[in-house]
Coordinates of C-alpha atoms in Angstrom, one line a residue:
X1435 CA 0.0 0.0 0.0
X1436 CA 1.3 3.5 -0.7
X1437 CA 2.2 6.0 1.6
X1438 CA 0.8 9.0 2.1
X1439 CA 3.6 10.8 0.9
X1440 CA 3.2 8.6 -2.4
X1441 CA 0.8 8.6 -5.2
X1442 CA 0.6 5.3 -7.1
X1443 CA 3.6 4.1 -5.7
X1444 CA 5.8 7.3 -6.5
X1445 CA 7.5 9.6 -4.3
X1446 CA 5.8 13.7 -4.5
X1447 CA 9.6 14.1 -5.4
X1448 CA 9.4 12.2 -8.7
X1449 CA 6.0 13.2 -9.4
X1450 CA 7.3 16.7 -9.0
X1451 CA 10.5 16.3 -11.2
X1452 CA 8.3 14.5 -13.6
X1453 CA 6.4 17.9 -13.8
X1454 CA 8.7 19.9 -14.2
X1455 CA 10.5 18.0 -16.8
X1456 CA 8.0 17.5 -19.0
X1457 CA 8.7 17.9 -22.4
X1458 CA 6.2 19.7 -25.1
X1459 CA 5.3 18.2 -28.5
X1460 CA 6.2 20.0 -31.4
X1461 CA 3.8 22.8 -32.7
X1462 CA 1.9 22.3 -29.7
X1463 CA 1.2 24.4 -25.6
X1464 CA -0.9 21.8 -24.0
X1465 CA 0.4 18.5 -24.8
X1466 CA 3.0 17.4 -22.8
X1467 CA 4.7 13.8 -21.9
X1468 CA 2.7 12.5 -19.2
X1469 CA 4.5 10.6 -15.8
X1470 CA 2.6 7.1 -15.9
X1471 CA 2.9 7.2 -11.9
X1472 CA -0.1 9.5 -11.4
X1473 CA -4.1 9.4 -12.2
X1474 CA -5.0 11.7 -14.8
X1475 CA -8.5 12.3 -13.1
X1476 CA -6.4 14.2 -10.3
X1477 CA -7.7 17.5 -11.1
X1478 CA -5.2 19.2 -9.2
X1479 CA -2.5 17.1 -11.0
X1480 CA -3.9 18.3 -14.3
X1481 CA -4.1 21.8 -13.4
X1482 CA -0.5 22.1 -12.5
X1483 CA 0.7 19.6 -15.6
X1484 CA -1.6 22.0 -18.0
X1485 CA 0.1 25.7 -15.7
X1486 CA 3.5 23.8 -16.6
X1487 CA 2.8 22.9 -20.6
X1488 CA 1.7 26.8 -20.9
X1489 CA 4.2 28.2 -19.2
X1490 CA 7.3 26.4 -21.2
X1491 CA 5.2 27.6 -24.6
X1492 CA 5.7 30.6 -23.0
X1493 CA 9.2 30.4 -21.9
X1494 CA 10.2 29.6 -25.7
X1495 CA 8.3 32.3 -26.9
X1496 CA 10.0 35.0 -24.4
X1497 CA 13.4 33.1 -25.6
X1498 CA 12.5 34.1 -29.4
X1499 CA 11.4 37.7 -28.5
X1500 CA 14.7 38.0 -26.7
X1501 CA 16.5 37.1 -29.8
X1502 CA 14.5 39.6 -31.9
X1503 CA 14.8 42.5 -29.4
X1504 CA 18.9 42.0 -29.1
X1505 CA 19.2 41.9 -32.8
X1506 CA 16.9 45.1 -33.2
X1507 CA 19.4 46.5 -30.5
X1508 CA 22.5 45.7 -32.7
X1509 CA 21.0 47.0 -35.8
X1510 CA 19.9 50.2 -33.6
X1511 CA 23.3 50.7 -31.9
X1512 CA 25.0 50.2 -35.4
X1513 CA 23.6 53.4 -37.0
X1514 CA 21.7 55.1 -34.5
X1515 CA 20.5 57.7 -37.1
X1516 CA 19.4 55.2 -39.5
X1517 CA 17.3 53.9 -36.6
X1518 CA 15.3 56.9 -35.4
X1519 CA 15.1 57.7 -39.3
X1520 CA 13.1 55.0 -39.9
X1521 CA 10.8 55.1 -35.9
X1522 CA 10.1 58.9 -37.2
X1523 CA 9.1 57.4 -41.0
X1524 CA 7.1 54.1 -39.7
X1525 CA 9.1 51.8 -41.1
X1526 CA 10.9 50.7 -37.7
X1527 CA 10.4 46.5 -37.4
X1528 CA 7.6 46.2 -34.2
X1529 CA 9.2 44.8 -31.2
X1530 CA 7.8 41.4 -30.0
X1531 CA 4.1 42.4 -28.0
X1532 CA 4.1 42.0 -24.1
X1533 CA 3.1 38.2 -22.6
X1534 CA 0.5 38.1 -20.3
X1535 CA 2.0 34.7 -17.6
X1536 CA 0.0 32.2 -16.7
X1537 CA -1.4 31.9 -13.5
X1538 CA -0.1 29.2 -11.4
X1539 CA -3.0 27.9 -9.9
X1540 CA -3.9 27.2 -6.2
X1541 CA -3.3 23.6 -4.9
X1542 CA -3.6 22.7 -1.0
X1543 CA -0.6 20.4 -0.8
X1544 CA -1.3 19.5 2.6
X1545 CA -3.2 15.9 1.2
X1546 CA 0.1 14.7 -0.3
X1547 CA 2.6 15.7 2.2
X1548 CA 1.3 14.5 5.7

């Protein structure tokens, strides 16, 4: 019989890690690689694992704006007059648009740790 600081057999440790190295599918924010070890009609468990999914998506769209903004930068900093010619004309490339973050939702932990 499991603990209760076990789900399924498994440690909140390795369900945890498992979590939080779950990898996404290309093209895709809400599928993710699963951990066998837990029920997947935990609701709490699939609010996290869905927080998680979103916020990676996220985290390689910030990495891709970063990119973007530093070479903007560069091209800015190379000829600054060129630059402000072009914000004044219109013709300035848009910087990447501001991410709203996800939520990271509520979940009493107490259940699985005592």
């Amino acid at each position: 019989m499991a603990s209760d600081e076990t789900i399924a057999g498994y440690g909140l440790g390795t369900i945890v890690k498992s979590l939080a190295t779950a990898t996404l599918s290309p093209g895709t924010e809400t599928t993710v690689s699963s951990p066998a070890c837990v029920e997947h009609n935990n609701q709490e468990y699939m609010e996290v694992f869905r927080t998680i999914a979103a916020l990676r998506s996220q985290l390689m769209r910030a990495k891709g704006d970063m990119e973007i903004l530093e070479r903007l930068r560069s091209q800015a900093l190379a000829n600054p007059l060129e630059y402000v010619e072009s914000v004044v004309s219109g013709a300035a490339p848009r910087a990447p648009g501001q991410q709203d973050v996800v939520d990271i939702p509520s979940i009493d932990v107490e259940p699985y740790m005592s």
